[in-house]
Coordinates of C-alpha atoms in Angstrom, one line a residue:
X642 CA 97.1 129.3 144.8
X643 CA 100.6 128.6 144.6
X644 CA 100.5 126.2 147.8
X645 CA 97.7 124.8 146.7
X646 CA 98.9 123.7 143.8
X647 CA 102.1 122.2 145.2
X648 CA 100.1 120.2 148.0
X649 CA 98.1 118.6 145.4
X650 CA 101.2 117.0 143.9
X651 CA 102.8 116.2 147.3
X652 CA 100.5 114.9 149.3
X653 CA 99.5 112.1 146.8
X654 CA 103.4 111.2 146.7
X655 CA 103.4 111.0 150.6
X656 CA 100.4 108.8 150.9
X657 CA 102.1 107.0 148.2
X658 CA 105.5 106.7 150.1
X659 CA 103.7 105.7 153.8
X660 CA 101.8 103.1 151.7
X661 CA 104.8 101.1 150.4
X662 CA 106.4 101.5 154.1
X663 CA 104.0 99.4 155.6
X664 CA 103.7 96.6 153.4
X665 CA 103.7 93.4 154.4
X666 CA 106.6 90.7 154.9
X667 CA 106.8 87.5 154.9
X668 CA 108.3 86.3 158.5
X669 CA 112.0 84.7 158.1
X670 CA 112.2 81.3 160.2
X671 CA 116.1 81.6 160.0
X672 CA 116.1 84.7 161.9
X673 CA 114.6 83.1 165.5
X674 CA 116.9 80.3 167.5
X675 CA 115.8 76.9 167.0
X676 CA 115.1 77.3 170.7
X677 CA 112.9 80.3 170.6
X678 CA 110.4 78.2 168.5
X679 CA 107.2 75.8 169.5
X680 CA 107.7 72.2 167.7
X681 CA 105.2 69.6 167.3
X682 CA 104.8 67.0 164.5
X683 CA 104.3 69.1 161.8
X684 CA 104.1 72.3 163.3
X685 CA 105.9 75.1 164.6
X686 CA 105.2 78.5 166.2
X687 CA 106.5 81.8 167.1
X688 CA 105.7 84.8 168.8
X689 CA 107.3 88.1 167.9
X690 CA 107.1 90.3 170.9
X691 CA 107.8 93.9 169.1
X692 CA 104.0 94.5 167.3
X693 CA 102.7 91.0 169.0
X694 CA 102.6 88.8 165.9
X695 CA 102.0 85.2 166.5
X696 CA 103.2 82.7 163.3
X697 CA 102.7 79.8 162.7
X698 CA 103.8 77.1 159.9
X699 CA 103.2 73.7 158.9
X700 CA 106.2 71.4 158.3
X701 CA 105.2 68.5 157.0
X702 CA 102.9 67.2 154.2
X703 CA 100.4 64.8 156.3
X704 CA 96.7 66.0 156.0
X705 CA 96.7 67.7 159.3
X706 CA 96.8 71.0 160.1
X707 CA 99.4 73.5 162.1
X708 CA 97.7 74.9 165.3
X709 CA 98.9 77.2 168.3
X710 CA 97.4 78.3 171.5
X711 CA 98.5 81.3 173.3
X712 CA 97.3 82.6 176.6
X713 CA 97.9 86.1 178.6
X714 CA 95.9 87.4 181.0
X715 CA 92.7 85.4 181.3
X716 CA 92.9 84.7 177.6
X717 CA 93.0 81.2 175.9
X718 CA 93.1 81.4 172.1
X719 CA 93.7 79.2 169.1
X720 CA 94.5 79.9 165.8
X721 CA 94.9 77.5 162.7
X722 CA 96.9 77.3 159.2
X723 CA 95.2 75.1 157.3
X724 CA 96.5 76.0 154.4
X725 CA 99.2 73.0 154.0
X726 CA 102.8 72.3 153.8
X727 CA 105.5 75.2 154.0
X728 CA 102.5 77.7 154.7
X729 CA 102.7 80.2 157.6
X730 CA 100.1 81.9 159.2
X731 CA 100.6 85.7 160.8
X732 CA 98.1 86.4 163.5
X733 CA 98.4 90.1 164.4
X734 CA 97.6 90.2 167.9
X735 CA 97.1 93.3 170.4
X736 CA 98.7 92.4 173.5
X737 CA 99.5 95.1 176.2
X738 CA 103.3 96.0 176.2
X739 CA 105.4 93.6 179.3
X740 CA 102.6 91.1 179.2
X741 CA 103.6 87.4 180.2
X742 CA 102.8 85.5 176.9
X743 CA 102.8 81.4 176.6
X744 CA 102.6 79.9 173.8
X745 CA 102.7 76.2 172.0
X746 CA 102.8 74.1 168.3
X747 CA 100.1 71.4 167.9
X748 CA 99.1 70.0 164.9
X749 CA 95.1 68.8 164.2
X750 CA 92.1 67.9 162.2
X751 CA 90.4 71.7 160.8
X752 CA 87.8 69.9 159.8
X753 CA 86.0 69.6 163.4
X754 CA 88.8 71.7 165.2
X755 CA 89.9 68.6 166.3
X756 CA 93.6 68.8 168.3
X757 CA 95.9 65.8 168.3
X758 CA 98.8 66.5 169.9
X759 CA 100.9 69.6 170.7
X760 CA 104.9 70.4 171.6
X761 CA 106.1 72.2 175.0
X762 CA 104.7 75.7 176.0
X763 CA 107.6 78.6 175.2
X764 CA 106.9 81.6 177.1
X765 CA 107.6 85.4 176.1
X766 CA 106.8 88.9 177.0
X767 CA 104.9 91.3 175.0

């Protein structure tokens, strides 16, 4: 009785604990090299090999949105922020580990998934 008693008060405290350890962050630009980042006009991107998280911000106040397309594998995606200036996105991707990853900044119209232009590929490995 004893035990059970005692596991009824710790095990609420450890969910409680593992909880808090996992919440989210938001992702620091200042801690990537400028040249470890996909520019475009109002757009940048990043993809953080350890846990395959793909960000991406836009940097300037002009009606479009930020936009970046990654490929691995066979796989083409896109994924938008259209949630305006200073705003960044975290896609939480699922990529197999030592995976050849490219990846690129565009900016475009969300309305339509219209792209305009986009900066140089970057590559990484997951």
């Amino acid at each position: 009785m004893r035990a059970l008693k005692r596991s009824l008060v710790v095990l609420p405290i450890a969910a409680t604990l593992s909880l808090v350890g996992t919440a989210a962050q938001a992702f620091d630009w200042d801690s990537v090299g400028w040249d470890a980042i996909a520019n475009s006009q109002g757009a940048r991107a990043y993809f953080q090999p350890d846990g395959e998280h793909l960000y991406i911000q836009d940097t300037l106040k002009d009606g479009h949105s930020a936009v970046s397309e990654i490929e691995y594998g066979s796989r083409h995606l896109t994924y938008w922020n259209p949630n305006g200036l200073d705003s960044t996105r975290d896609v939480n991707l699922d990529i197999a580990e030592l995976t050849a990853v490219r990846y690129n900044a565009c900016y475009g119209e969300y309305d339509g998934y219209k792209i305009i232009g986009c900066g140089y590929w970057k590559g990484a490995r997951a």
